[in-house]
Amino acid sequence: MRQLLNLKQYIPDNAMPNTLYLRDGNGEDWYVSQKKFFPNSLKIVYEADGSIRSLAQDISTLWPCGASLVELDVNDVPADLQERQFDYRYIDGKIVERSLQEISTREAAAIDNIAAQLYNDLSRFDQEYQIREVEAKELKQSGYKATPGNYMAAYIQTSGKSIPDACETVLSNAQTLRIQKEQLATERMKKLELFKQTTLQDVKKLSLEIISNLKKIASGS
């Protein structure tokens, strides 16, 4: 079984236009080397820390730029490697399952990333919302007699609402947005429960549940 270590881009003397080339640490060209692998073996692209980036039997479907590639007999790898490739690593010539701690840490990081994106989506017009809310409060406190500020005036005009209705809508939306953000923060912190789980199945189940809840909160459903 063969492997190619630390593949990086390079430009050969006979490079074709609009074509990317790779070679390994020994100078072996990626395209030339592909012919030397067994057609029915499993080819695995892995990072320096052993994380599995991709895998396939058809080597031409892989692109191991910045990584290494090894081929293994399909009978020498876990039966569920295709479905759970990110739960395994390639270490010292073997496919090794990650510890529950590692998987929990990865799932917690995924939850953080999703929560951050959802929070950013909710917060992208914060400055506008905050100014409009202040103007709505001032307008309401004046008994709707004051001249609307620029943000409220634009909203009243485009929404077609009366001044009182427009103010109530803005204030209600502002409160809803605050509640959504608070709920996102609360739900995100449930990631700490991942480290209390005793099985991989429970970790995955809880992670999916938290992610689903985060998306529901952000969508207002």
PDB file of N, CA and C in Angstrom, residues 44-83:
ATOM      1  N   ILE A  44      -7.314   7.579   1.430  1.00  0.00           N
ATOM      2  CA  ILE A  44      -7.722   8.479   2.516  1.00  0.00           C
ATOM      3  C   ILE A  44      -6.827   9.710   2.531  1.00  0.00           C
ATOM      4  N   VAL A  45      -7.438  10.872   2.479  1.00  0.00           N
ATOM      5  CA  VAL A  45      -6.722  12.140   2.592  1.00  0.00           C
ATOM      6  C   VAL A  45      -6.793  12.581   4.051  1.00  0.00           C
ATOM      7  N   TYR A  46      -5.637  12.823   4.643  1.00  0.00           N
ATOM      8  CA  TYR A  46      -5.620  13.173   6.064  1.00  0.00           C
ATOM      9  C   TYR A  46      -4.705  14.365   6.348  1.00  0.00           C
ATOM     10  N   GLU A  47      -5.063  15.104   7.400  1.00  0.00           N
ATOM     11  CA  GLU A  47      -4.313  16.294   7.803  1.00  0.00           C
ATOM     12  C   GLU A  47      -3.117  15.898   8.672  1.00  0.00           C
ATOM     13  N   ALA A  48      -2.299  16.898   9.014  1.00  0.00           N
ATOM     14  CA  ALA A  48      -1.104  16.633   9.821  1.00  0.00           C
ATOM     15  C   ALA A  48      -1.441  16.035  11.180  1.00  0.00           C
ATOM     16  N   ASP A  49      -2.627  16.375  11.719  1.00  0.00           N
ATOM     17  CA  ASP A  49      -3.018  15.837  13.027  1.00  0.00           C
ATOM     18  C   ASP A  49      -3.766  14.512  12.911  1.00  0.00           C
ATOM     19  N   GLY A  50      -3.862  13.989  11.696  1.00  0.00           N
ATOM     20  CA  GLY A  50      -4.543  12.717  11.493  1.00  0.00           C
ATOM     21  C   GLY A  50      -6.009  12.844  11.138  1.00  0.00           C
ATOM     22  N   SER A  51      -6.552  14.054  11.185  1.00  0.00           N
ATOM     23  CA  SER A  51      -7.962  14.243  10.827  1.00  0.00           C
ATOM     24  C   SER A  51      -8.197  13.826   9.380  1.00  0.00           C
ATOM     25  N   ILE A  52      -9.262  13.086   9.157  1.00  0.00           N
ATOM     26  CA  ILE A  52      -9.570  12.599   7.817  1.00  0.00           C
ATOM     27  C   ILE A  52     -10.387  13.650   7.064  1.00  0.00           C
ATOM     28  N   ARG A  53      -9.815  14.142   5.980  1.00  0.00           N
ATOM     29  CA  ARG A  53     -10.487  15.179   5.195  1.00  0.00           C
ATOM     30  C   ARG A  53     -11.485  14.578   4.208  1.00  0.00           C
ATOM     31  N   SER A  54     -11.061  13.527   3.533  1.00  0.00           N
ATOM     32  CA  SER A  54     -11.917  12.892   2.530  1.00  0.00           C
ATOM     33  C   SER A  54     -11.402  11.485   2.252  1.00  0.00           C
ATOM     34  N   LEU A  55     -12.241  10.681   1.616  1.00  0.00           N
ATOM     35  CA  LEU A  55     -11.851   9.317   1.276  1.00  0.00           C
ATOM     36  C   LEU A  55     -12.668   8.819   0.100  1.00  0.00           C
ATOM     37  N   ALA A  56     -12.088   7.926  -0.669  1.00  0.00           N
ATOM     38  CA  ALA A  56     -12.762   7.359  -1.831  1.00  0.00           C
ATOM     39  C   ALA A  56     -11.903   6.236  -2.393  1.00  0.00           C
ATOM     40  N   GLN A  57     -12.541   5.349  -3.146  1.00  0.00           N
ATOM     41  CA  GLN A  57     -11.779   4.332  -3.858  1.00  0.00           C
ATOM     42  C   GLN A  57     -11.229   4.899  -5.162  1.00  0.00           C
ATOM     43  N   ASP A  58     -11.988   5.782  -5.774  1.00  0.00           N
ATOM     44  CA  ASP A  58     -11.550   6.431  -7.010  1.00  0.00           C
ATOM     45  C   ASP A  58     -10.637   7.602  -6.655  1.00  0.00           C
ATOM     46  N   ILE A  59      -9.345   7.411  -6.823  1.00  0.00           N
ATOM     47  CA  ILE A  59      -8.375   8.425  -6.403  1.00  0.00           C
ATOM     48  C   ILE A  59      -8.521   9.735  -7.178  1.00  0.00           C
ATOM     49  N   SER A  60      -9.058   9.667  -8.389  1.00  0.00           N
ATOM     50  CA  SER A  60      -9.183  10.871  -9.215  1.00  0.00           C
ATOM     51  C   SER A  60     -10.211  11.850  -8.668  1.00  0.00           C
ATOM     52  N   THR A  61     -11.043  11.404  -7.733  1.00  0.00           N
ATOM     53  CA  THR A  61     -12.052  12.288  -7.151  1.00  0.00           C
ATOM     54  C   THR A  61     -11.518  13.070  -5.955  1.00  0.00           C
ATOM     55  N   LEU A  62     -10.290  12.795  -5.559  1.00  0.00           N
ATOM     56  CA  LEU A  62      -9.713  13.427  -4.375  1.00  0.00           C
ATOM     57  C   LEU A  62      -8.752  14.556  -4.770  1.00  0.00           C
ATOM     58  N   TRP A  63      -8.597  15.497  -3.861  1.00  0.00           N
ATOM     59  CA  TRP A  63      -7.653  16.610  -4.061  1.00  0.00           C
ATOM     60  C   TRP A  63      -6.939  16.870  -2.731  1.00  0.00           C
ATOM     61  N   PRO A  64      -5.781  16.225  -2.521  1.00  0.00           N
ATOM     62  CA  PRO A  64      -5.107  16.277  -1.221  1.00  0.00           C
ATOM     63  C   PRO A  64      -4.140  17.438  -1.042  1.00  0.00           C
ATOM     64  N   CYS A  65      -4.466  18.586  -1.580  1.00  0.00           N
ATOM     65  CA  CYS A  65      -3.581  19.746  -1.469  1.00  0.00           C
ATOM     66  C   CYS A  65      -3.404  20.140   0.000  1.00  0.00           C
ATOM     67  N   GLY A  66      -2.157  20.266   0.440  1.00  0.00           N
ATOM     68  CA  GLY A  66      -1.882  20.646   1.820  1.00  0.00           C
ATOM     69  C   GLY A  66      -2.076  19.520   2.807  1.00  0.00           C
ATOM     70  N   ALA A  67      -2.223  18.306   2.309  1.00  0.00           N
ATOM     71  CA  ALA A  67      -2.456  17.158   3.180  1.00  0.00           C
ATOM     72  C   ALA A  67      -1.651  15.963   2.663  1.00  0.00           C
ATOM     73  N   SER A  68      -1.904  14.794   3.240  1.00  0.00           N
ATOM     74  CA  SER A  68      -1.254  13.561   2.805  1.00  0.00           C
ATOM     75  C   SER A  68      -2.322  12.562   2.393  1.00  0.00           C
ATOM     76  N   LEU A  69      -1.897  11.518   1.678  1.00  0.00           N
ATOM     77  CA  LEU A  69      -2.841  10.504   1.207  1.00  0.00           C
ATOM     78  C   LEU A  69      -2.241   9.126   1.421  1.00  0.00           C
ATOM     79  N   VAL A  70      -3.068   8.219   1.878  1.00  0.00           N
ATOM     80  CA  VAL A  70      -2.643   6.839   2.083  1.00  0.00           C
ATOM     81  C   VAL A  70      -3.713   5.914   1.527  1.00  0.00           C
ATOM     82  N   GLU A  71      -3.304   4.758   1.051  1.00  0.00           N
ATOM     83  CA  GLU A  71      -4.292   3.766   0.617  1.00  0.00           C
ATOM     84  C   GLU A  71      -4.282   2.603   1.595  1.00  0.00           C
ATOM     85  N   LEU A  72      -5.478   2.103   1.892  1.00  0.00           N
ATOM     86  CA  LEU A  72      -5.642   0.985   2.798  1.00  0.00           C
ATOM     87  C   LEU A  72      -6.574  -0.038   2.175  1.00  0.00           C
ATOM     88  N   ASP A  73      -6.419  -1.260   2.592  1.00  0.00           N
ATOM     89  CA  ASP A  73      -7.344  -2.296   2.161  1.00  0.00           C
ATOM     90  C   ASP A  73      -8.713  -1.999   2.765  1.00  0.00           C
ATOM     91  N   VAL A  74      -9.758  -2.111   1.979  1.00  0.00           N
ATOM     92  CA  VAL A  74     -11.107  -1.789   2.475  1.00  0.00           C
ATOM     93  C   VAL A  74     -11.507  -2.684   3.642  1.00  0.00           C
ATOM     94  N   ASN A  75     -10.867  -3.834   3.775  1.00  0.00           N
ATOM     95  CA  ASN A  75     -11.187  -4.753   4.872  1.00  0.00           C
ATOM     96  C   ASN A  75     -10.446  -4.403   6.161  1.00  0.00           C
ATOM     97  N   ASP A  76      -9.534  -3.430   6.074  1.00  0.00           N
ATOM     98  CA  ASP A  76      -8.733  -3.052   7.234  1.00  0.00           C
ATOM     99  C   ASP A  76      -9.201  -1.757   7.886  1.00  0.00           C
ATOM    100  N   VAL A  77     -10.360  -1.269   7.475  1.00  0.00           N
ATOM    101  CA  VAL A  77     -10.878  -0.022   8.058  1.00  0.00           C
ATOM    102  C   VAL A  77     -12.233  -0.293   8.704  1.00  0.00           C
ATOM    103  N   PRO A  78     -12.654   0.528   9.665  1.00  0.00           N
ATOM    104  CA  PRO A  78     -13.958   0.341  10.299  1.00  0.00           C
ATOM    105  C   PRO A  78     -15.091   0.340   9.269  1.00  0.00           C
ATOM    106  N   ALA A  79     -16.079  -0.468   9.500  1.00  0.00           N
ATOM    107  CA  ALA A  79     -17.189  -0.608   8.555  1.00  0.00           C
ATOM    108  C   ALA A  79     -17.956   0.699   8.373  1.00  0.00           C
ATOM    109  N   ASP A  80     -17.968   1.542   9.400  1.00  0.00           N
ATOM    110  CA  ASP A  80     -18.742   2.785   9.325  1.00  0.00           C
ATOM    111  C   ASP A  80     -17.867   4.007   9.024  1.00  0.00           C
ATOM    112  N   LEU A  81     -16.665   3.775   8.509  1.00  0.00           N
ATOM    113  CA  LEU A  81     -15.754   4.893   8.257  1.00  0.00           C
ATOM    114  C   LEU A  81     -16.334   5.898   7.270  1.00  0.00           C
ATOM    115  N   GLN A  82     -17.006   5.428   6.241  1.00  0.00           N
ATOM    116  CA  GLN A  82     -17.586   6.335   5.247  1.00  0.00           C
ATOM    117  C   GLN A  82     -18.598   7.271   5.884  1.00  0.00           C
ATOM    118  N   GLU A  83     -19.432   6.749   6.788  1.00  0.00           N
ATOM    119  CA  GLU A  83     -20.489   7.538   7.416  1.00  0.00           C
ATOM    120  C   GLU A  83     -19.961   8.399   8.563  1.00  0.00           C
TER     121      GLU A  83
END
